[in-house]
Structures are given as structure tokens and as C-alpha cells.
Amino acid sequence: MRWPASLQARLGLSVGLVLTMLWLLAATVTAVIVRAEMDEVFDSALRETAERILPLAVTDIVGREDQGVTQRLAPIREHDEFFTYLIRDAEGRVLLQSHAADPTVFPSYDGPGFRQTATHRLYSDAALQDTIRITVAEPLAHRMSVAREIQMGLGLPLLIVLPVALIAIILAVRFSLDPLRRFRARLEARGARDLSQVPHEGLPTEIGPLADTLNSLLARLREAFEAERSFAANAAHELRTPLAGAIAQAQRLRSETKDRAAAQRATDIEETLKRLTRRTERMMQLARAEGGRLRMDKSSDLRGVARIVVDDIGRTGTPDRIRLNLPDMAVMSDLDPDAFAILCRNLVENALRHGGQTTPVDVTLTASGQFTVANDGPVVPSETLNRLTARFERASATADGSGLGLAIVAAITERIGSRLVLQSPRPDRTTGFQVSLRLPIEDSE
């Protein structure tokens, strides 16, 4: 027999089986005891019957005029006669018998006391110096019938009590496991990056240590991730100042040198340092996206944040390529404006960098909180599309960029409980790339 995987089913099945076995055992023992007591009662009845009939029979037989004649007593009314009797003399002649007595079932008299044949239980006794003998017989089938009725009386309630008991057991087990189901629901409702302790009040004492071990593991994981994020953020922050100084030195070297080759090397160094600076900034943004607080206590209008980000990017020399589409009504959200700015900047810069050099980038924020950034360009293969949100992943080996932009956007999207959708080609077009997600906004009611 294979036990079910459910703990509730296991407890219900095991307790039900034990209850059934105990009930059957109790019913069997009770039936055995009752059968023994019943035999004593019936034997006593046999003896009482013989002792009551024998004196009356002696008086009747002694007072007869015709000795040796068999007399059969007629019944007063029809009834089932469970006890039958014969009264015989010393030679075995039948002197008196009950109306339903069958002489063939009565064995020869062999002294007073109990005797049993294959079909009957008998009791014999004698009077007048053993000259008048009585034997009372009871069919064993009568006793077996009574025993079966008693057993049925003990067993039939099991058919009613057992299902009711099993239902009660299942409900009791289910009620007892409610704290465990609530604990599981808390775990299922958590995001992938929520490593705080799971409340486990009310758990059974057998499950409590498991919850403590899980919370201890979550605490160690949280400390490890926080140390990793803190290191990345601190390292990136500490690199900003020396990088800025190195860029300034490269610019000064280029302006002071008269050698074209040296000036070109200074320019190359400056570009490399600027790329390193951008990557450092992306690492700081990633640390913020993975570990910072993204939802605020107060709501703000995201339209203003989108305008500031687009205007700031436009000042770098591409103001005409960005088409910003905003609703007339405010888009109020508790999303941290800095987090939305990081998300918006990474998506727009990614579209400008990897899209067509002369085609516009469409940035759209709807009143329902749908945020979309789309650009024209070559179609990205589906297998490449599926891995673009990984860290340091680029569409191709020759593509420019840090490979962290979409990873930062994906981290923010996951932590606010939304879903990042990447599409290539753009909907209703044969080329291009589009990124969309749903931002958390307040109800307009």
C-alpha cells in the first residue's frame, strides 16, 4: 500500500484505520464475552426448566391409571418452542413429551447434567430413585441465531459511526493544519527578493523548528545579498571621484599636447574612462533597484518625471528623436520617482543606442499606468530576446553599452510586482523593438 503524499490524508487515513481496528477488536471481544455469558444464561434456563417440570411430571405419572403409556402435551396456542423435553422411565420408554419434541434428537440417558450433540444442548435429571428421568433440549441453531443478532447489533453501528468519525477526523486534522496552510500562503505571496522573516505564529510545535530554520536561512541569505549589494554600491561610489579626476587629466593632456598621436591616445583614454563611469553608474542603479525602497508613502505624478528625464537626455544632442506621449490627466503612483527615472532613462537610452540612428523613439505613458518605449531597428531573434534582461547581456558582441540597462529595468519591474514585456518586431510592424510594463497607480475613483 502506497501512502498518499498529503499529510492531512495520511493523518486522516492512519487515524481512521486505527479507529476501525480498535472498534472491530472491541466488537469482537464484546461478542466473545457476551456469547460466554449467553451460554451461561441459556444453560441456567435449561436447568431451571428441567427442575420445574420434573416434580409436576412425577405427580402426573404416578397418578395415572395406565402406566407406561406415552402422553404428548398439546399446545395451548401456536408458538415457537425453543425448549423441548422428554420424560422417560428407567427402561427408556417415553412417558411424557412436549408437543414439538423429536425423540430422535434425544440421546440415551447417561446421568444428570449437561450434554451437547452436534445439533442440541441438553440437560438431564432424575427423580424417584432414578426411575423417572427428564431431558430438556435446546437447538444450537437458536443460540447461534441470538449470537448473530448480537454481533449485528455491535457491528451495524460501525457503518454509521465510522464514516462520521472519519469526517470528524478529517475536519479536525484540516483545522489543525490551518496554521501550516497560512504559513505556506505567506511564502507563496512573497516576491523573489523578499527575504524578511516569515511569521509563524500558531504553528504546531512539531513544525515550529522547521519555520525557525527557514527564517534563519532567510536571514543568512539576506545578509549575504545585502553585503553583495553594499559592496557593489560602495565600490561604484568610490570609483566616481577617481574616474572624474582621471577624465579631467586626460582632457588636460589632450589640450596641452602638440602631438596628434598623443592627443588621440588621450581621447581614447577619455572615452574609455567615460564608458567605465557609465558602467559604474549602472552598477549603482542596479544596487538601488535590487535593494532600495521602491514604493513610497505618498504618491506623485509620473508625467513630470518622464518630462525631466526626456529633456535631460535630449540635451545630449538628440532632442528631435524622442517623441513623448503623456495623458492629459495626472498619473499618480506611489512608485519612487527616482526609481521611475532610472527605469525611464535606461529604456530611452537603450532605444537611442540600439535603434535606428535617424528614426524616432516613442515614449508613451497612459492614464492606466502602461509605460512603453519603442524604437525602429532590426528584429531581435527570439532566443536573444529571452536573455536580454540578464546582467551584462547584449544583443550582439559588437553592441555598445554596459549590458545592465534592461537588467536594471527588469529588477525594478519584478520588485513592484509587474511584468516586463519585450517584443520584436514592434506590434503591427515588421521591424523594431518595444518594451512595455504596467506601473502601480492609484485608482482614479
Coordinates of C-alpha atoms in Angstrom, one line a residue:
M1 CA 0.0 0.0 0.0
R2 CA 1.3 3.4 -1.0
W3 CA 0.7 6.2 1.4
P4 CA -0.7 9.5 0.0
A5 CA 1.6 12.5 -0.3
S6 CA -0.7 14.8 1.6
L7 CA 0.0 15.0 5.4
Q8 CA -3.7 15.6 6.0
A9 CA -4.7 12.5 4.1
R10 CA -2.0 10.5 5.9
L11 CA -3.2 11.6 9.3
G12 CA -6.9 11.0 8.4
L13 CA -6.2 7.6 6.9
S14 CA -4.0 6.4 9.7
V15 CA -6.3 7.6 12.5
G16 CA -9.3 6.1 10.6
L17 CA -7.6 2.8 10.2
V18 CA -6.6 2.7 13.9
L19 CA -10.2 3.7 14.9
T20 CA -11.6 0.9 12.7
M21 CA -9.3 -1.7 14.0
L22 CA -10.0 -0.7 17.6
W23 CA -13.7 -0.8 17.0
L24 CA -13.6 -4.2 15.4
L25 CA -11.4 -5.5 18.2
A26 CA -13.7 -4.1 20.8
A27 CA -16.7 -5.6 19.0
T28 CA -15.1 -9.0 18.7
V29 CA -14.1 -9.1 22.4
T30 CA -17.5 -7.9 23.4
A31 CA -19.1 -10.6 21.2
V32 CA -17.0 -13.3 22.8
I33 CA -17.8 -12.2 26.3
V34 CA -21.5 -11.8 25.5
R35 CA -21.5 -15.3 23.9
A36 CA -20.0 -16.9 27.0
E37 CA -22.5 -15.0 29.3
M38 CA -25.3 -16.0 26.9
D39 CA -24.3 -19.7 27.2
E40 CA -24.4 -19.4 30.9
V41 CA -27.9 -17.9 30.8
F42 CA -29.2 -20.5 28.4
D43 CA -27.7 -23.3 30.4
S44 CA -29.3 -21.9 33.5
A45 CA -32.7 -21.7 31.7
L46 CA -32.3 -25.4 30.6
R47 CA -31.7 -26.4 34.2
E48 CA -34.5 -24.3 35.6
T49 CA -36.9 -25.7 33.1
A50 CA -36.0 -29.3 34.0
E51 CA -36.2 -28.7 37.7
R52 CA -39.6 -27.0 37.4
I53 CA -41.2 -29.6 35.0
L54 CA -39.8 -32.8 36.7
P55 CA -41.9 -32.5 40.0
L56 CA -45.1 -31.8 38.0
A57 CA -44.4 -34.7 35.7
V58 CA -43.8 -37.1 38.6
T59 CA -47.1 -36.2 40.2
D60 CA -48.9 -36.7 36.8
I61 CA -47.2 -40.0 36.0
V62 CA -47.6 -41.6 39.5
G63 CA -51.3 -40.7 39.5
R64 CA -52.1 -42.4 36.1
E65 CA -54.3 -45.4 35.8
D66 CA -52.5 -46.6 32.7
Q67 CA -48.8 -46.9 33.4
G68 CA -46.3 -47.0 30.6
V69 CA -48.4 -45.0 28.1
T70 CA -46.7 -42.1 26.3
Q71 CA -48.5 -38.8 26.7
R72 CA -47.9 -35.8 24.4
L73 CA -48.9 -32.5 25.7
A74 CA -50.9 -30.4 23.3
P75 CA -50.0 -26.7 22.9
I76 CA -52.4 -24.1 24.3
R77 CA -51.7 -21.9 21.3
E78 CA -49.2 -22.0 18.4
H79 CA -45.8 -20.7 19.2
D80 CA -42.1 -21.4 18.6
E81 CA -40.8 -23.9 21.1
F82 CA -37.1 -23.4 21.7
F83 CA -37.0 -25.8 24.6
T84 CA -38.3 -29.4 24.1
Y85 CA -38.3 -32.2 26.7
L86 CA -38.8 -35.9 27.1
I87 CA -39.7 -37.8 30.4
R88 CA -38.6 -41.5 30.3
D89 CA -38.6 -44.4 32.8
A90 CA -35.6 -46.5 33.7
E91 CA -36.1 -48.7 30.6
G92 CA -36.1 -45.7 28.3
R93 CA -39.8 -45.7 27.5
V94 CA -41.2 -42.2 26.8
L95 CA -43.8 -41.3 29.4
L96 CA -44.3 -37.7 28.6
Q97 CA -43.0 -35.2 26.0
S98 CA -43.6 -31.7 24.8
H99 CA -45.7 -31.2 21.6
A100 CA -42.7 -30.3 19.4
A101 CA -40.2 -32.9 20.9
D102 CA -38.4 -35.2 18.4
P103 CA -37.3 -38.4 20.3
T104 CA -34.6 -38.9 17.7
V105 CA -32.6 -35.9 18.8
F106 CA -32.5 -37.1 22.5
P107 CA -29.6 -39.5 23.2
S108 CA -29.8 -42.2 25.8
Y109 CA -29.9 -41.1 29.4
D110 CA -26.4 -41.2 30.9
G111 CA -26.8 -39.4 34.1
P112 CA -27.8 -36.0 35.3
G113 CA -26.0 -32.9 33.9
F114 CA -25.3 -31.1 30.7
R115 CA -24.6 -32.8 27.4
Q116 CA -24.1 -31.5 23.9
T117 CA -24.6 -33.1 20.5
A118 CA -24.0 -31.8 17.0
T119 CA -27.4 -30.1 16.9
H120 CA -28.6 -29.6 20.5
R121 CA -27.6 -28.6 24.0
L122 CA -29.2 -30.9 26.6
Y123 CA -29.7 -31.1 30.4
S124 CA -30.9 -34.3 32.2
D125 CA -32.1 -35.0 35.7
A126 CA -34.0 -37.8 37.6
A127 CA -36.4 -38.4 40.5
L128 CA -37.9 -41.3 42.5
Q129 CA -34.5 -43.1 42.8
D130 CA -33.6 -42.6 39.1
T131 CA -36.9 -44.2 37.8
I132 CA -38.3 -41.1 36.2
R133 CA -35.8 -39.2 34.0
I134 CA -36.2 -35.8 32.2
T135 CA -34.1 -34.4 29.4
V136 CA -34.6 -30.8 28.1
A137 CA -33.1 -29.9 24.8
E138 CA -32.3 -26.6 23.1
P139 CA -31.3 -26.4 19.4
L140 CA -27.8 -24.9 19.0
A141 CA -29.1 -23.0 15.9
H142 CA -31.2 -20.9 18.3
R143 CA -28.1 -19.9 20.3
M144 CA -26.2 -19.1 17.0
S145 CA -29.1 -17.0 15.8
V146 CA -29.1 -15.0 19.0
A147 CA -25.3 -14.6 18.8
R148 CA -25.6 -13.4 15.2
E149 CA -28.1 -10.8 16.2
I150 CA -25.9 -9.6 19.0
Q151 CA -22.9 -9.4 16.6
M152 CA -25.0 -7.5 14.1
G153 CA -26.1 -5.1 16.8
L154 CA -22.5 -4.4 17.6
G155 CA -21.3 -4.2 14.0
L156 CA -24.0 -2.3 12.3
P157 CA -23.4 1.0 14.2
L158 CA -19.9 0.8 12.8
L159 CA -21.3 1.5 9.3
I160 CA -22.7 4.8 10.7
V161 CA -20.2 5.8 13.3
L162 CA -17.1 5.1 11.3
P163 CA -17.9 7.5 8.3
V164 CA -19.0 10.2 10.8
A165 CA -15.8 9.6 12.8
L166 CA -13.7 9.7 9.6
I167 CA -15.3 13.0 8.6
A168 CA -14.7 14.4 12.1
I169 CA -11.1 13.3 12.0
I170 CA -10.5 14.9 8.5
L171 CA -12.1 18.2 9.7
A172 CA -10.1 18.1 12.9
V173 CA -6.9 17.5 11.0
R174 CA -7.7 20.2 8.5
F175 CA -8.4 22.6 11.3
S176 CA -5.2 21.7 13.0
L177 CA -3.2 22.2 9.8
D178 CA -4.7 25.7 9.1
P179 CA -1.6 27.5 10.6
L180 CA 0.6 25.5 8.3
R181 CA -1.5 26.5 5.2
R182 CA -1.3 30.1 6.3
F183 CA 2.4 29.8 6.6
R184 CA 2.6 28.3 3.1
A185 CA 0.4 31.1 1.8
R186 CA 2.7 33.7 3.2
L187 CA 5.6 32.1 1.5
E188 CA 3.8 31.9 -1.8
A189 CA 2.7 35.5 -1.7
R190 CA 6.3 36.7 -1.3
G191 CA 8.3 38.2 -4.1
A192 CA 11.5 36.7 -5.3
R193 CA 13.6 39.3 -3.4
D194 CA 11.6 39.4 -0.2
L195 CA 13.9 37.7 2.4
S196 CA 12.4 39.0 5.5
Q197 CA 11.3 36.6 8.3
V198 CA 8.1 34.7 7.8
P199 CA 5.6 35.0 10.7
H200 CA 4.9 31.5 12.1
E201 CA 2.5 32.1 15.0
G202 CA 0.2 29.3 15.8
L203 CA 2.3 26.6 14.1
P204 CA 2.3 23.2 15.8
T205 CA 5.3 22.5 17.9
E206 CA 6.5 19.8 15.5
I207 CA 6.6 22.3 12.6
G208 CA 7.9 25.3 14.6
P209 CA 11.6 24.3 14.4
L210 CA 11.3 24.0 10.7
A211 CA 9.9 27.5 10.4
D212 CA 12.7 28.8 12.7
T213 CA 15.3 27.0 10.5
L214 CA 13.8 28.6 7.4
N215 CA 13.8 32.1 8.9
S216 CA 17.4 31.6 9.9
L217 CA 18.3 30.6 6.4
L218 CA 16.4 33.6 5.0
A219 CA 18.3 35.9 7.4
R220 CA 21.7 34.5 6.3
L221 CA 20.7 34.9 2.6
R222 CA 19.5 38.5 3.3
E223 CA 22.8 39.4 5.0
A224 CA 24.8 37.8 2.1
F225 CA 22.8 39.7 -0.5
E226 CA 22.9 43.0 1.4
A227 CA 26.7 42.6 1.7
E228 CA 27.0 41.9 -2.0
R229 CA 24.8 44.9 -2.9
S230 CA 26.5 47.2 -0.4
F231 CA 29.9 46.2 -1.8
A232 CA 28.8 46.9 -5.4
A233 CA 27.2 50.2 -4.5
N234 CA 30.2 51.4 -2.3
A235 CA 32.7 50.3 -4.9
A236 CA 30.9 52.1 -7.7
H237 CA 30.5 55.2 -5.5
E238 CA 34.2 55.2 -4.5
L239 CA 35.2 54.9 -8.2
R240 CA 33.3 58.0 -9.3
T241 CA 35.7 60.6 -7.9
P242 CA 38.9 59.0 -9.2
L243 CA 37.3 58.4 -12.5
A244 CA 36.2 62.0 -12.8
G245 CA 39.8 63.0 -11.9
A246 CA 41.2 60.7 -14.5
I247 CA 38.9 62.0 -17.2
A248 CA 39.9 65.6 -16.3
Q249 CA 43.6 64.6 -16.5
A250 CA 43.0 63.0 -19.9
Q251 CA 41.2 66.2 -21.2
R252 CA 44.1 68.4 -19.9
L253 CA 46.7 66.2 -21.5
R254 CA 44.8 66.4 -24.9
S255 CA 44.6 70.1 -24.7
E256 CA 48.3 70.7 -23.7
T257 CA 50.0 68.2 -26.1
K258 CA 51.0 69.2 -29.6
D259 CA 51.5 65.6 -30.7
R260 CA 48.5 64.3 -32.7
A261 CA 49.2 60.7 -31.7
A262 CA 49.3 61.6 -28.0
A263 CA 46.2 63.7 -28.4
Q264 CA 44.4 60.7 -30.0
R265 CA 45.5 58.4 -27.2
A266 CA 44.3 60.9 -24.6
T267 CA 40.9 61.0 -26.4
D268 CA 40.7 57.2 -26.4
I269 CA 41.6 57.1 -22.7
E270 CA 38.9 59.7 -22.0
E271 CA 36.2 57.7 -23.9
T272 CA 37.3 54.5 -22.1
L273 CA 37.0 56.3 -18.7
K274 CA 33.6 57.7 -19.7
R275 CA 32.4 54.2 -20.5
L276 CA 33.7 53.0 -17.2
T277 CA 31.9 55.9 -15.5
R278 CA 28.6 54.9 -17.2
R279 CA 29.1 51.3 -16.2
T280 CA 29.8 52.4 -12.6
E281 CA 26.6 54.5 -12.6
R282 CA 24.7 51.5 -13.9
M283 CA 26.1 49.3 -11.1
M284 CA 24.9 51.9 -8.6
Q285 CA 21.5 51.9 -10.2
L286 CA 21.3 48.1 -10.2
A287 CA 22.2 48.0 -6.4
R288 CA 19.4 50.6 -5.8
A289 CA 16.9 48.6 -7.9
E290 CA 17.7 45.4 -6.1
G291 CA 18.0 46.7 -2.5
G292 CA 16.4 50.1 -2.2
R293 CA 12.9 51.1 -1.3
L294 CA 10.8 51.5 -4.5
R295 CA 7.3 52.2 -3.1
M296 CA 6.7 55.4 -1.1
D297 CA 4.1 56.5 1.4
K298 CA 3.0 59.4 -0.8
S299 CA 2.0 59.4 -4.5
S300 CA 3.4 61.6 -7.2
D301 CA 2.7 62.4 -10.8
L302 CA 4.9 60.4 -13.0
R303 CA 4.4 62.7 -16.0
G304 CA 6.7 65.3 -14.6
V305 CA 9.4 62.7 -14.0
A306 CA 9.1 61.4 -17.6
R307 CA 9.4 65.0 -19.0
I308 CA 12.5 65.7 -16.9
V309 CA 14.3 62.5 -18.0
V310 CA 13.4 63.0 -21.7
D311 CA 14.5 66.7 -21.6
D312 CA 17.8 65.8 -19.9
I313 CA 18.5 63.1 -22.5
G314 CA 17.5 65.5 -25.2
R315 CA 20.2 68.0 -24.1
T316 CA 22.9 65.5 -25.1
G317 CA 22.2 66.2 -28.8
T318 CA 19.1 64.1 -29.7
P319 CA 16.1 66.2 -28.8
D320 CA 14.2 65.6 -32.0
R321 CA 14.4 61.8 -31.9
I322 CA 12.3 61.3 -28.7
R323 CA 8.5 61.6 -29.1
L324 CA 6.9 61.7 -25.6
N325 CA 3.3 60.9 -25.3
L326 CA 1.6 61.7 -22.0
P327 CA -2.1 61.8 -20.9
D328 CA -3.9 65.0 -20.0
M329 CA -4.8 63.7 -16.6
A330 CA -2.3 63.1 -13.8
V331 CA -0.7 59.6 -13.4
M332 CA -0.4 59.3 -9.6
S333 CA 1.7 56.4 -8.3
D334 CA 3.5 55.5 -5.1
L335 CA 6.5 54.4 -7.1
D336 CA 9.6 56.2 -6.0
P337 CA 10.2 59.0 -8.6
D338 CA 14.0 58.2 -8.6
A339 CA 13.3 54.6 -9.4
F340 CA 10.9 55.6 -12.2
A341 CA 13.6 58.0 -13.5
I342 CA 16.2 55.2 -13.5
L343 CA 13.8 52.9 -15.4
C344 CA 12.8 55.5 -17.9
R345 CA 16.3 56.7 -18.6
N346 CA 17.7 53.2 -19.1
L347 CA 14.9 52.3 -21.6
V348 CA 15.2 55.5 -23.6
E349 CA 19.0 55.5 -23.8
N350 CA 18.8 51.8 -24.7
A351 CA 16.4 52.6 -27.5
L352 CA 18.5 55.6 -28.8
R353 CA 21.7 53.5 -28.7
H354 CA 20.4 50.3 -30.4
G355 CA 17.6 51.7 -32.6
G356 CA 17.9 53.4 -36.0
Q357 CA 20.1 56.5 -36.0
T358 CA 17.6 58.7 -37.7
T359 CA 14.3 57.1 -36.6
P360 CA 12.3 58.4 -33.6
V361 CA 11.9 56.7 -30.2
D362 CA 8.3 56.6 -28.9
V363 CA 7.9 57.0 -25.2
T364 CA 4.3 56.6 -24.0
L365 CA 2.7 56.7 -20.6
T366 CA -1.0 56.1 -20.4
A367 CA -3.5 57.1 -17.7
S368 CA -3.8 53.4 -16.7
G369 CA -0.1 53.2 -16.0
Q370 CA 1.0 51.4 -19.1
F371 CA 4.6 52.6 -19.9
T372 CA 6.0 51.8 -23.3
V373 CA 9.3 52.6 -25.1
A374 CA 9.6 51.6 -28.7
N375 CA 12.2 52.2 -31.5
D376 CA 12.7 51.1 -35.1
G377 CA 15.6 48.9 -36.0
P378 CA 16.5 45.3 -37.0
V379 CA 14.4 42.5 -35.5
V380 CA 16.0 40.8 -32.4
P381 CA 15.8 37.0 -32.6
S382 CA 13.5 35.4 -30.1
E383 CA 16.3 33.4 -28.4
T384 CA 18.3 36.6 -27.9
L385 CA 15.1 38.4 -26.7
N386 CA 14.7 35.9 -23.9
R387 CA 18.1 36.6 -22.4
L388 CA 18.4 40.4 -22.8
T389 CA 17.3 41.0 -19.1
A390 CA 20.3 39.1 -17.8
R391 CA 23.2 41.1 -16.4
F392 CA 25.9 42.1 -18.9
E393 CA 23.9 40.6 -21.7
R394 CA 24.0 42.4 -25.1
A395 CA 22.1 41.7 -28.3
S396 CA 25.4 41.1 -30.1
A397 CA 29.1 41.0 -29.2
T398 CA 29.7 44.2 -31.1
A399 CA 26.8 46.2 -29.5
D400 CA 27.7 49.2 -27.4
G401 CA 26.6 49.6 -23.8
S402 CA 27.1 48.1 -20.4
G403 CA 24.7 45.2 -20.7
L404 CA 23.0 46.4 -17.5
G405 CA 20.2 48.6 -18.7
L406 CA 17.5 46.0 -19.2
A407 CA 18.7 44.1 -16.1
I408 CA 18.0 47.2 -14.0
V409 CA 14.6 47.7 -15.6
A410 CA 13.8 44.0 -15.0
A411 CA 14.8 44.2 -11.3
I412 CA 12.6 47.3 -10.7
T413 CA 9.7 45.7 -12.6
E414 CA 9.9 42.5 -10.6
R415 CA 10.1 44.3 -7.3
I416 CA 7.0 46.4 -8.0
G417 CA 5.1 43.2 -8.9
S418 CA 4.7 44.0 -12.6
R419 CA 5.8 42.1 -15.7
L420 CA 8.3 43.3 -18.3
V421 CA 7.3 42.5 -21.9
L422 CA 9.9 42.6 -24.7
Q423 CA 8.6 42.5 -28.3
S424 CA 10.5 42.4 -31.6
P425 CA 9.3 43.3 -34.1
R426 CA 7.0 46.1 -32.8
P427 CA 3.3 45.3 -32.7
D428 CA 1.7 45.9 -36.2
R429 CA 5.1 46.3 -37.7
T430 CA 7.8 44.2 -39.4
T431 CA 10.8 45.8 -37.6
G432 CA 11.7 47.4 -34.4
F433 CA 11.9 46.7 -30.7
Q434 CA 9.4 47.5 -27.9
V435 CA 9.5 47.3 -24.1
S436 CA 6.3 47.7 -22.0
L437 CA 5.3 47.3 -18.4
R438 CA 2.4 48.2 -16.1
L439 CA 3.2 50.8 -13.4
P440 CA 1.4 50.8 -10.0
I441 CA -1.0 53.7 -10.0
E442 CA -3.8 55.0 -7.7
D443 CA -7.5 54.4 -8.7
S444 CA -9.0 57.4 -10.3
E445 CA -12.3 57.0 -8.4

